mmCIF file of C-alpha atoms and ligand atoms in Angstrom:
data_model
loop_
_atom_site.group_PDB
_atom_site.id
_atom_site.type_symbol
_atom_site.label_atom_id
_atom_site.label_comp_id
_atom_site.label_asym_id
_atom_site.label_seq_id
_atom_site.Cartn_x
_atom_site.Cartn_y
_atom_site.Cartn_z
ATOM 1 C CA MET J 300 40.112 95.192 34.743
ATOM 2 C CA LYS J 301 43.446 95.332 33.304
ATOM 3 C CA ILE J 302 46.449 94.661 34.564
ATOM 4 C CA THR J 303 48.704 97.647 34.650
ATOM 5 C CA GLY J 304 51.901 96.295 36.313
ATOM 6 C CA ILE J 305 53.534 93.898 38.239
ATOM 7 C CA THR J 306 56.345 94.362 41.027
ATOM 8 C CA SER J 307 58.120 92.636 43.309
ATOM 9 C CA HIS J 308 60.268 93.508 46.358
ATOM 10 C CA VAL J 309 62.456 91.518 48.288
ATOM 11 C CA LEU J 310 62.741 92.695 51.647
ATOM 12 C CA GLN J 311 65.706 91.406 54.128
ATOM 13 C CA TYR J 312 67.702 91.960 57.456
ATOM 14 C CA ASP J 313 70.224 90.556 59.473
ATOM 15 C CA LEU J 314 69.032 87.728 62.426
ATOM 16 C CA PRO J 315 70.040 88.470 65.638
ATOM 17 C CA GLU J 316 71.946 84.795 65.136
ATOM 18 C CA PRO J 317 72.753 82.415 62.457
ATOM 19 C CA LEU J 318 70.087 79.689 61.930
ATOM 20 C CA GLY J 319 69.623 76.201 60.521
ATOM 21 C CA TYR J 320 68.294 73.164 58.804
ATOM 22 C CA SER J 321 70.047 70.112 57.880
ATOM 23 C CA GLN J 322 71.069 71.579 54.586
ATOM 24 C CA GLN J 323 72.385 75.117 55.278
ATOM 25 C CA TYR J 324 72.962 78.061 58.303
ATOM 26 C CA TYR J 325 71.791 81.277 57.385
ATOM 27 C CA SER J 326 72.190 84.922 58.671
ATOM 28 C CA LYS J 327 69.696 86.866 56.771
ATOM 29 C CA ARG J 328 65.657 86.783 57.160
ATOM 30 C CA SER J 329 64.045 87.568 53.799
ATOM 31 C CA ALA J 330 60.547 87.634 52.143
ATOM 32 C CA HIS J 331 59.718 88.251 48.335
ATOM 33 C CA LEU J 332 56.152 90.395 47.952
ATOM 34 C CA VAL J 333 54.682 90.450 44.642
ATOM 35 C CA ARG J 334 52.101 93.238 43.896
ATOM 36 C CA VAL J 335 49.773 93.825 40.925
ATOM 37 C CA GLU J 336 48.353 96.889 40.102
ATOM 38 C CA THR J 337 45.217 97.633 37.711
ATOM 39 C CA ASP J 338 43.669 100.091 35.909
ATOM 40 C CA ALA J 339 40.437 100.082 38.449
ATOM 41 C CA GLY J 340 42.936 101.312 41.210
ATOM 42 C CA LEU J 341 43.074 98.294 42.929
ATOM 43 C CA THR J 342 46.104 96.446 43.943
ATOM 44 C CA GLY J 343 46.669 92.814 45.016
ATOM 45 C CA TRP J 344 49.636 91.433 47.067
ATOM 46 C CA GLY J 345 50.937 87.824 46.776
ATOM 47 C CA GLU J 346 54.576 85.821 48.060
ATOM 48 C CA CYS J 347 57.027 83.910 46.452
ATOM 49 C CA PHE J 348 58.361 80.886 48.343
ATOM 50 C CA GLY J 349 62.351 81.045 48.329
ATOM 51 C CA PRO J 350 65.203 82.886 50.381
ATOM 52 C CA GLY J 351 67.610 85.815 49.774
ATOM 53 C CA SER J 352 69.581 85.287 46.156
ATOM 54 C CA VAL J 353 66.910 82.835 45.228
ATOM 55 C CA ALA J 354 64.443 85.649 45.853
ATOM 56 C CA LEU J 355 66.023 88.103 43.665
ATOM 57 C CA ALA J 356 66.457 85.949 40.862
ATOM 58 C CA ASN J 357 62.237 85.083 41.152
ATOM 59 C CA LYS J 358 62.208 89.351 41.446
ATOM 60 C CA THR J 359 63.535 88.997 37.650
ATOM 61 C CA ILE J 360 61.278 86.281 36.392
ATOM 62 C CA VAL J 361 58.337 88.079 37.880
ATOM 63 C CA GLU J 362 59.242 91.223 36.571
ATOM 64 C CA ARG J 363 61.146 90.980 33.425
ATOM 65 C CA VAL J 364 59.424 87.339 32.241
ATOM 66 C CA ILE J 365 55.739 87.235 33.462
ATOM 67 C CA GLN J 366 54.842 90.879 33.690
ATOM 68 C CA PRO J 367 55.150 91.366 29.843
ATOM 69 C CA MET J 368 53.448 88.098 29.102
ATOM 70 C CA VAL J 369 50.163 89.666 31.240
ATOM 71 C CA LEU J 370 50.150 93.295 31.331
ATOM 72 C CA GLY J 371 46.987 94.153 29.672
ATOM 73 C CA MET J 372 45.032 90.770 30.783
ATOM 74 C CA ASP J 373 41.836 91.262 32.732
ATOM 75 C CA ALA J 374 43.191 90.541 36.438
ATOM 76 C CA LEU J 375 40.317 88.562 37.063
ATOM 77 C CA ASP J 376 40.717 85.668 34.531
ATOM 78 C CA ARG J 377 43.143 83.894 37.127
ATOM 79 C CA ASP J 378 42.933 80.577 35.396
ATOM 80 C CA VAL J 379 43.626 82.323 31.938
ATOM 81 C CA ILE J 380 46.880 84.046 33.199
ATOM 82 C CA TRP J 381 47.996 80.813 35.291
ATOM 83 C CA HIS J 382 47.833 78.888 31.769
ATOM 84 C CA LYS J 383 49.104 81.180 29.822
ATOM 85 C CA VAL J 384 52.002 81.732 31.969
ATOM 86 C CA TYR J 385 52.663 78.228 32.350
ATOM 87 C CA ASN J 386 52.609 76.956 28.885
ATOM 88 C CA LEU J 387 54.915 79.718 27.820
ATOM 89 C CA LEU J 388 57.676 78.989 31.018
ATOM 90 C CA ARG J 389 56.690 74.818 30.057
ATOM 91 C CA ASP J 390 60.019 74.315 28.318
ATOM 92 C CA HIS J 391 62.081 76.787 31.016
ATOM 93 C CA GLY J 392 60.936 75.458 34.030
ATOM 94 C CA GLN J 393 58.028 73.188 35.061
ATOM 95 C CA LYS J 394 59.063 73.263 38.513
ATOM 96 C CA GLY J 395 61.349 75.446 40.982
ATOM 97 C CA MET J 396 61.914 78.736 40.399
ATOM 98 C CA PRO J 397 59.135 79.730 37.858
ATOM 99 C CA MET J 398 56.502 78.462 39.604
ATOM 100 C CA GLN J 399 57.780 80.171 42.838
ATOM 101 C CA ALA J 400 57.278 83.455 40.770
ATOM 102 C CA LEU J 401 54.186 82.696 39.100
ATOM 103 C CA SER J 402 52.924 81.979 42.496
ATOM 104 C CA GLY J 403 53.270 85.124 44.152
ATOM 105 C CA VAL J 404 51.566 86.713 40.726
ATOM 106 C CA ASP J 405 48.643 84.386 41.420
ATOM 107 C CA ILE J 406 47.993 84.430 45.012
ATOM 108 C CA ALA J 407 48.057 88.589 44.255
ATOM 109 C CA LEU J 408 45.319 87.836 41.663
ATOM 110 C CA TRP J 409 43.328 86.071 44.027
ATOM 111 C CA ASP J 410 44.061 89.520 46.352
ATOM 112 C CA VAL J 411 42.523 91.716 43.575
ATOM 113 C CA ALA J 412 39.683 89.377 42.941
ATOM 114 C CA GLY J 413 38.446 89.286 46.622
ATOM 115 C CA LYS J 414 38.907 93.574 46.646
ATOM 116 C CA ALA J 415 36.748 93.381 43.456
ATOM 117 C CA ALA J 416 34.019 91.413 45.018
ATOM 118 C CA GLY J 417 34.421 92.541 48.790
ATOM 119 C CA LEU J 418 35.226 89.207 49.799
ATOM 120 C CA PRO J 419 37.532 87.460 51.657
ATOM 121 C CA VAL J 420 39.607 84.525 49.053
ATOM 122 C CA HIS J 421 37.919 81.747 51.429
ATOM 123 C CA LYS J 422 34.079 83.256 50.511
ATOM 124 C CA LEU J 423 35.579 83.128 46.702
ATOM 125 C CA ILE J 424 36.834 79.721 46.964
ATOM 126 C CA GLY J 425 33.511 78.020 48.190
ATOM 127 C CA GLY J 426 33.208 79.053 52.035
ATOM 128 C CA ALA J 427 34.397 78.567 55.132
ATOM 129 C CA HIS J 428 34.567 75.226 56.637
ATOM 130 C CA ARG J 429 35.808 77.048 60.127
ATOM 131 C CA SER J 430 36.396 80.306 61.066
ATOM 132 C CA ASP J 431 39.668 79.510 63.391
ATOM 133 C CA VAL J 432 42.301 77.213 62.888
ATOM 134 C CA PRO J 433 44.682 75.564 65.332
ATOM 135 C CA VAL J 434 48.473 76.700 64.939
ATOM 136 C CA TYR J 435 51.525 74.873 65.706
ATOM 137 C CA GLY J 436 54.877 76.703 66.779
ATOM 138 C CA TYR J 437 57.737 75.601 64.572
ATOM 139 C CA GLY J 438 61.066 76.251 66.263
ATOM 140 C CA MET J 439 64.285 74.483 67.426
ATOM 141 C CA MET J 440 66.482 75.410 64.531
ATOM 142 C CA LEU J 441 70.100 74.046 64.060
ATOM 143 C CA ARG J 442 72.594 75.944 65.660
ATOM 144 C CA ASP J 443 76.043 75.398 65.009
ATOM 145 C CA GLU J 444 77.694 73.971 68.248
ATOM 146 C CA PRO J 445 77.827 70.721 70.295
ATOM 147 C CA VAL J 446 74.994 68.478 70.238
ATOM 148 C CA ALA J 447 74.589 68.514 73.914
ATOM 149 C CA ASP J 448 74.201 72.117 74.148
ATOM 150 C CA LEU J 449 72.203 72.124 71.491
ATOM 151 C CA ALA J 450 69.470 69.147 72.681
ATOM 152 C CA ARG J 451 69.439 72.169 76.350
ATOM 153 C CA ARG J 452 68.826 74.774 74.079
ATOM 154 C CA PHE J 453 65.995 72.371 72.325
ATOM 155 C CA GLU J 454 64.315 71.724 75.914
ATOM 156 C CA ASP J 455 63.878 75.274 76.500
ATOM 157 C CA GLU J 456 62.529 76.320 73.410
ATOM 158 C CA ALA J 457 60.195 73.612 73.304
ATOM 159 C CA VAL J 458 58.566 74.392 76.789
ATOM 160 C CA ALA J 459 58.243 77.999 75.583
ATOM 161 C CA ILE J 460 56.576 77.159 72.685
ATOM 162 C CA ARG J 461 54.077 74.863 74.086
ATOM 163 C CA GLU J 462 53.696 77.371 77.288
ATOM 164 C CA MET J 463 52.751 80.095 74.379
ATOM 165 C CA GLY J 464 49.908 77.951 73.624
ATOM 166 C CA PHE J 465 50.520 76.440 70.798
ATOM 167 C CA VAL J 466 48.694 73.414 70.146
ATOM 168 C CA ALA J 467 52.078 71.228 68.767
ATOM 169 C CA THR J 468 55.784 71.818 67.572
ATOM 170 C CA LYS J 469 58.108 71.234 65.317
ATOM 171 C CA MET J 470 61.945 70.689 65.737
ATOM 172 C CA LYS J 471 64.915 70.395 62.916
ATOM 173 C CA VAL J 472 67.296 67.366 62.751
ATOM 174 C CA GLY J 473 70.258 67.342 60.586
ATOM 175 C CA PHE J 474 73.364 66.340 62.641
ATOM 176 C CA GLY J 475 73.249 62.211 61.619
ATOM 177 C CA PRO J 476 71.213 59.641 62.747
ATOM 178 C CA LYS J 477 72.497 59.347 66.384
ATOM 179 C CA PRO J 478 72.515 63.023 67.263
ATOM 180 C CA ASP J 479 69.340 63.696 66.214
ATOM 181 C CA ILE J 480 67.257 60.834 67.825
ATOM 182 C CA ALA J 481 69.004 62.896 70.820
ATOM 183 C CA LEU J 482 67.569 65.905 70.171
ATOM 184 C CA ALA J 483 64.904 64.561 69.692
ATOM 185 C CA GLN J 484 64.462 62.438 73.411
ATOM 186 C CA ALA J 485 65.562 66.012 75.083
ATOM 187 C CA VAL J 486 62.242 67.618 73.082
ATOM 188 C CA ARG J 487 60.247 64.544 74.045
ATOM 189 C CA ARG J 488 61.371 64.691 77.586
ATOM 190 C CA SER J 489 60.794 68.403 78.086
ATOM 191 C CA VAL J 490 57.566 68.741 76.633
ATOM 192 C CA GLY J 491 55.943 65.694 78.589
ATOM 193 C CA ASP J 492 53.943 62.133 76.892
ATOM 194 C CA ASP J 493 51.108 64.382 75.925
ATOM 195 C CA PHE J 494 52.139 67.291 73.867
ATOM 196 C CA PRO J 495 52.566 66.615 69.841
ATOM 197 C CA PHE J 496 55.924 67.054 68.373
ATOM 198 C CA MET J 497 57.055 66.652 64.801
ATOM 199 C CA VAL J 498 60.470 66.324 63.487
ATOM 200 C CA ASP J 499 61.861 67.797 60.133
ATOM 201 C CA ALA J 500 64.537 66.497 58.385
ATOM 202 C CA ASN J 501 64.228 68.494 55.308
ATOM 203 C CA HIS J 502 65.775 65.455 53.251
ATOM 204 C CA CYS J 503 69.164 64.672 54.871
ATOM 205 C CA TYR J 504 68.990 60.948 55.187
ATOM 206 C CA THR J 505 69.516 57.858 53.002
ATOM 207 C CA THR J 506 66.944 55.350 53.285
ATOM 208 C CA SER J 507 68.274 53.224 55.689
ATOM 209 C CA ASP J 508 69.100 56.062 58.059
ATOM 210 C CA ALA J 509 65.481 57.305 57.769
ATOM 211 C CA PHE J 510 64.432 53.997 58.698
ATOM 212 C CA TYR J 511 66.644 54.300 61.872
ATOM 213 C CA VAL J 512 65.702 57.606 63.091
ATOM 214 C CA GLY J 513 61.742 56.891 61.858
ATOM 215 C CA ARG J 514 61.873 53.638 64.390
ATOM 216 C CA ALA J 515 63.238 55.847 67.538
ATOM 217 C CA LEU J 516 60.881 58.278 66.545
ATOM 218 C CA GLU J 517 58.161 55.763 66.783
ATOM 219 C CA GLU J 518 59.113 54.891 70.571
ATOM 220 C CA LEU J 519 58.937 58.644 71.212
ATOM 221 C CA ASP J 520 55.508 59.078 70.179
ATOM 222 C CA ALA J 521 56.323 61.817 67.403
ATOM 223 C CA TYR J 522 53.301 62.973 65.349
ATOM 224 C CA TRP J 523 55.228 63.324 61.794
ATOM 225 C CA PHE J 524 58.434 62.378 60.409
ATOM 226 C CA GLU J 525 58.733 65.296 57.595
ATOM 227 C CA GLU J 526 60.840 65.152 54.407
ATOM 228 C CA PRO J 527 63.148 61.902 55.396
ATOM 229 C CA VAL J 528 64.699 61.449 52.206
ATOM 230 C CA ALA J 529 64.903 63.573 49.428
ATOM 231 C CA PRO J 530 61.996 64.799 47.454
ATOM 232 C CA GLU J 531 62.720 63.327 44.197
ATOM 233 C CA ASP J 532 63.001 59.738 45.997
ATOM 234 C CA HIS J 533 59.672 58.376 45.620
ATOM 235 C CA ASP J 534 60.785 54.620 46.073
ATOM 236 C CA GLY J 535 62.207 55.908 49.439
ATOM 237 C CA TYR J 536 59.130 57.570 50.519
ATOM 238 C CA ARG J 537 56.660 54.361 49.509
ATOM 239 C CA GLU J 538 59.056 52.341 51.359
ATOM 240 C CA LEU J 539 59.203 54.647 54.409
ATOM 241 C CA ARG J 540 55.479 54.831 54.564
ATOM 242 C CA ALA J 541 55.187 51.001 54.336
ATOM 243 C CA GLY J 542 57.622 50.057 57.399
ATOM 244 C CA LEU J 543 57.169 52.647 59.720
ATOM 245 C CA LYS J 544 54.127 53.731 62.114
ATOM 246 C CA ILE J 545 54.511 57.202 62.194
ATOM 247 C CA ASN J 546 53.144 59.285 59.710
ATOM 248 C CA ILE J 547 55.608 60.878 56.800
ATOM 249 C CA SER J 548 54.563 63.830 55.569
ATOM 250 C CA GLY J 549 56.469 65.924 52.634
ATOM 251 C CA GLY J 550 55.454 67.803 49.391
ATOM 252 C CA GLU J 551 56.936 71.551 50.192
ATOM 253 C CA ALA J 552 59.373 71.342 47.400
ATOM 254 C CA GLU J 553 56.813 69.408 44.762
ATOM 255 C CA PHE J 554 55.491 71.706 42.211
ATOM 256 C CA GLY J 555 51.954 71.764 40.114
ATOM 257 C CA ARG J 556 49.496 69.198 40.137
ATOM 258 C CA TRP J 557 51.584 66.702 37.836
ATOM 259 C CA GLY J 558 54.560 66.261 40.121
ATOM 260 C CA TRP J 559 51.927 66.074 43.050
ATOM 261 C CA ARG J 560 49.848 63.371 41.017
ATOM 262 C CA GLN J 561 53.344 61.382 40.864
ATOM 263 C CA ILE J 562 53.719 61.616 44.675
ATOM 264 C CA LEU J 563 50.236 60.747 45.769
ATOM 265 C CA GLU J 564 49.922 58.081 43.280
ATOM 266 C CA ASN J 565 53.355 56.479 44.709
ATOM 267 C CA ARG J 566 51.587 55.995 48.228
ATOM 268 C CA GLY J 567 54.547 57.339 50.003
ATOM 269 C CA LEU J 568 52.932 60.136 52.368
ATOM 270 C CA ASP J 569 50.642 59.718 54.952
ATOM 271 C CA ILE J 570 50.431 63.957 55.418
ATOM 272 C CA ALA J 571 50.917 66.343 52.120
ATOM 273 C CA GLN J 572 52.591 69.512 53.056
ATOM 274 C CA PRO J 573 51.502 71.729 49.588
ATOM 275 C CA GLU J 574 53.422 75.216 49.632
ATOM 276 C CA VAL J 575 50.883 77.539 48.202
ATOM 277 C CA CYS J 576 53.792 80.181 47.302
ATOM 278 C CA ALA J 577 55.602 77.663 45.385
ATOM 279 C CA LEU J 578 53.664 74.984 43.899
ATOM 280 C CA GLY J 579 51.546 77.647 41.733
ATOM 281 C CA GLY J 580 49.623 79.688 44.039
ATOM 282 C CA ILE J 581 46.364 79.461 45.219
ATOM 283 C CA THR J 582 45.134 78.602 41.636
ATOM 284 C CA GLU J 583 47.298 75.772 41.643
ATOM 285 C CA TYR J 584 47.078 74.497 45.356
ATOM 286 C CA LEU J 585 42.893 74.064 44.652
ATOM 287 C CA ARG J 586 44.185 71.482 42.432
ATOM 288 C CA VAL J 587 46.252 70.112 44.098
ATOM 289 C CA LEU J 588 44.356 69.860 47.115
ATOM 290 C CA ALA J 589 41.657 68.007 45.180
ATOM 291 C CA LEU J 590 43.887 65.218 44.088
ATOM 292 C CA CYS J 591 45.370 65.092 47.826
ATOM 293 C CA HIS J 592 41.526 64.536 48.763
ATOM 294 C CA ALA J 593 41.390 62.215 46.119
ATOM 295 C CA HIS J 594 44.133 59.811 47.459
ATOM 296 C CA PHE J 595 42.564 60.607 50.745
ATOM 297 C CA THR J 596 45.519 62.380 51.776
ATOM 298 C CA PRO J 597 45.290 64.623 54.850
ATOM 299 C CA VAL J 598 46.704 68.367 54.362
ATOM 300 C CA VAL J 599 48.743 70.581 56.498
ATOM 301 C CA ASN J 600 50.092 73.273 54.167
ATOM 302 C CA HIS J 601 53.498 73.952 54.372
ATOM 303 C CA VAL J 602 53.723 77.921 55.634
ATOM 304 C CA TRP J 603 57.446 79.967 55.235
ATOM 305 C CA GLY J 604 57.570 83.529 54.438
ATOM 306 C CA SER J 605 55.870 86.936 55.615
ATOM 307 C CA ALA J 606 52.048 87.675 57.095
ATOM 308 C CA ILE J 607 51.286 87.777 53.433
ATOM 309 C CA ALA J 608 51.826 84.329 53.455
ATOM 310 C CA VAL J 609 50.533 83.636 56.237
ATOM 311 C CA ALA J 610 47.088 85.278 55.618
ATOM 312 C CA ALA J 611 47.384 83.551 52.508
ATOM 313 C CA ASN J 612 47.085 80.101 54.342
ATOM 314 C CA LEU J 613 44.542 81.004 56.518
ATOM 315 C CA GLN J 614 42.373 81.712 53.999
ATOM 316 C CA LEU J 615 42.970 78.432 52.302
ATOM 317 C CA LEU J 616 42.868 76.348 56.010
ATOM 318 C CA ALA J 617 39.894 78.052 56.441
ATOM 319 C CA ALA J 618 38.308 76.757 52.871
ATOM 320 C CA MET J 619 39.912 73.240 53.425
ATOM 321 C CA PRO J 620 36.798 70.525 53.555
ATOM 322 C CA PRO J 621 37.071 68.256 56.343
ATOM 323 C CA MET J 622 38.532 64.730 54.921
ATOM 324 C CA PRO J 623 37.087 62.535 55.284
ATOM 325 C CA GLY J 624 34.264 64.366 57.488
ATOM 326 C CA GLY J 625 32.559 63.711 61.000
ATOM 327 C CA LEU J 626 31.839 65.111 64.305
ATOM 328 C CA HIS J 627 34.891 65.403 65.289
ATOM 329 C CA PRO J 628 36.794 65.376 61.721
ATOM 330 C CA TRP J 629 40.805 65.304 61.700
ATOM 331 C CA GLU J 630 41.781 69.120 61.345
ATOM 332 C CA PRO J 631 44.301 70.897 59.398
ATOM 333 C CA MET J 632 46.839 72.984 61.528
ATOM 334 C CA LEU J 633 48.672 76.511 60.235
ATOM 335 C CA GLU J 634 52.290 75.893 60.529
ATOM 336 C CA PHE J 635 53.961 78.986 62.172
ATOM 337 C CA ASP J 636 57.630 80.161 62.800
ATOM 338 C CA THR J 637 58.175 81.078 65.892
ATOM 339 C CA THR J 638 61.975 82.314 65.301
ATOM 340 C CA ASP J 639 62.857 86.094 65.022
ATOM 341 C CA ASN J 640 60.740 87.245 61.835
ATOM 342 C CA ARG J 641 60.070 90.645 61.588
ATOM 343 C CA PHE J 642 57.796 90.119 58.001
ATOM 344 C CA ARG J 643 55.401 88.188 60.030
ATOM 345 C CA ASP J 644 55.279 90.886 62.994
ATOM 346 C CA GLU J 645 55.811 94.685 61.734
ATOM 347 C CA LEU J 646 54.352 94.065 58.000
ATOM 348 C CA LEU J 647 51.295 94.585 58.283
ATOM 349 C CA THR J 648 49.143 97.871 58.803
ATOM 350 C CA GLU J 649 46.764 95.994 60.855
ATOM 351 C CA PRO J 650 48.728 92.713 62.450
ATOM 352 C CA LEU J 651 47.656 89.536 62.620
ATOM 353 C CA ASP J 652 48.782 89.278 66.378
ATOM 354 C CA ILE J 653 48.954 85.386 65.926
ATOM 355 C CA GLN J 654 50.849 85.161 69.253
ATOM 356 C CA ARG J 655 48.166 86.529 71.170
ATOM 357 C CA GLN J 656 45.940 84.637 69.494
ATOM 358 C CA VAL J 657 47.287 81.639 70.248
ATOM 359 C CA GLN J 658 47.886 82.422 73.835
ATOM 360 C CA LYS J 659 44.368 83.904 74.626
ATOM 361 C CA ASN J 660 42.089 81.167 72.639
ATOM 362 C CA GLY J 661 43.474 77.965 72.787
ATOM 363 C CA GLY J 662 45.895 77.994 70.700
ATOM 364 C CA ARG J 663 43.657 79.053 67.555
ATOM 365 C CA VAL J 664 43.608 81.883 65.224
ATOM 366 C CA THR J 665 40.610 83.614 63.458
ATOM 367 C CA VAL J 666 40.132 83.469 59.566
ATOM 368 C CA PRO J 667 40.774 87.170 58.560
ATOM 369 C CA THR J 668 37.381 88.280 56.990
ATOM 370 C CA GLY J 669 38.596 91.595 54.919
ATOM 371 C CA PRO J 670 37.953 91.262 51.283
ATOM 372 C CA GLY J 671 41.097 89.408 49.466
ATOM 373 C CA LEU J 672 43.784 88.170 51.515
ATOM 374 C CA GLY J 673 42.115 90.100 54.343
ATOM 375 C CA VAL J 674 45.318 92.131 54.957
ATOM 376 C CA GLU J 675 47.607 94.810 53.950
ATOM 377 C CA PRO J 676 51.326 95.262 54.425
ATOM 378 C CA ASP J 677 52.507 98.673 55.246
ATOM 379 C CA PRO J 678 54.561 100.714 52.482
ATOM 380 C CA ASP J 679 57.041 102.085 54.811
ATOM 381 C CA ILE J 680 57.739 98.782 56.152
ATOM 382 C CA ILE J 681 58.264 97.670 52.517
ATOM 383 C CA ARG J 682 60.574 100.612 51.947
ATOM 384 C CA HIS J 683 62.515 100.187 54.750
ATOM 385 C CA TYR J 684 63.450 96.398 54.323
ATOM 386 C CA GLU J 685 63.660 96.396 50.619
ATOM 387 C CA ILE J 686 67.153 95.249 48.661
ATOM 388 C CA THR J 687 67.755 95.226 45.084
HETATM 389 CA CA1 LIG V 97 59.820 71.485 56.192
#
């Protein structure tokens, strides 16, 4: 089954209000889908991590750099294709955008393989360890307004997420240690003592500020402290993990097995958050997952983007072995964006309906069982939102 074409589709619309994280505010929502076509008439879909102009640059890498390398190759030879592309791009990007671009192509090849076999991706990997997964709702993005106003907004948003049925929630920080602690206090106050919440710094702190905030988060019994310092600061991660009781999480900005080997051997993560749409696709994710388990580091996938990314992650979460196992094992969660996102809600011909499932099923969603990723995007929606 030969690959006959690879096209890339960047979708975008204006958000109703600008949203932010510790690095920037953004006013547009975007998603980057990759479509692989074959001479057997099967098409597969994947997704690349990276918004806006990054997505447009990645589109060029997908269509003009990767496509010519793999046209005519057997679409079922995922690992051969992965290594051909990686080896040819090694001198130009072992991390970053070339890997994001390869990720979308690889995920689409897994979708093709599943459709060719008539099996969901989790069956191709080795089967479902669970048929449904708990979901945490992230929200509480930053807004460019006084922190006291934002704290009130976070209080309302956190309660709304809890009432939607999610099993936990996650907030952003990024105004500096003292205002960030005030925001976290507001969230704990509003959700009550028993509801888990996590705090995502998107690597905005120095190590000493991260210790200061981390100690306050321990007092508030926050579940994890995500990307407290820059992803390259391996020493900072190790010191924070050794010195704080709160779980340190991170890894969404790491790529490939070699980068992951380094951060795992460094012992700086309590919880690993690999991003399948960036680190090298499903093929490489499985190797990274094995490395995480070799270091006895639990994994909660980082999820960002459209319903294609959500579906790919549901497949992976189903196929994730319990680690270390038991009658009531530690369970991964699906990360789910609760902010305005039409590519999550409107993209599919048959929606995943995550929010309704969460509400009805005690915060859990069922893993799709159709062939491949188990979902199909609607071509009309893609045409409507596509930019070039
Ligand atoms: Ca994050």
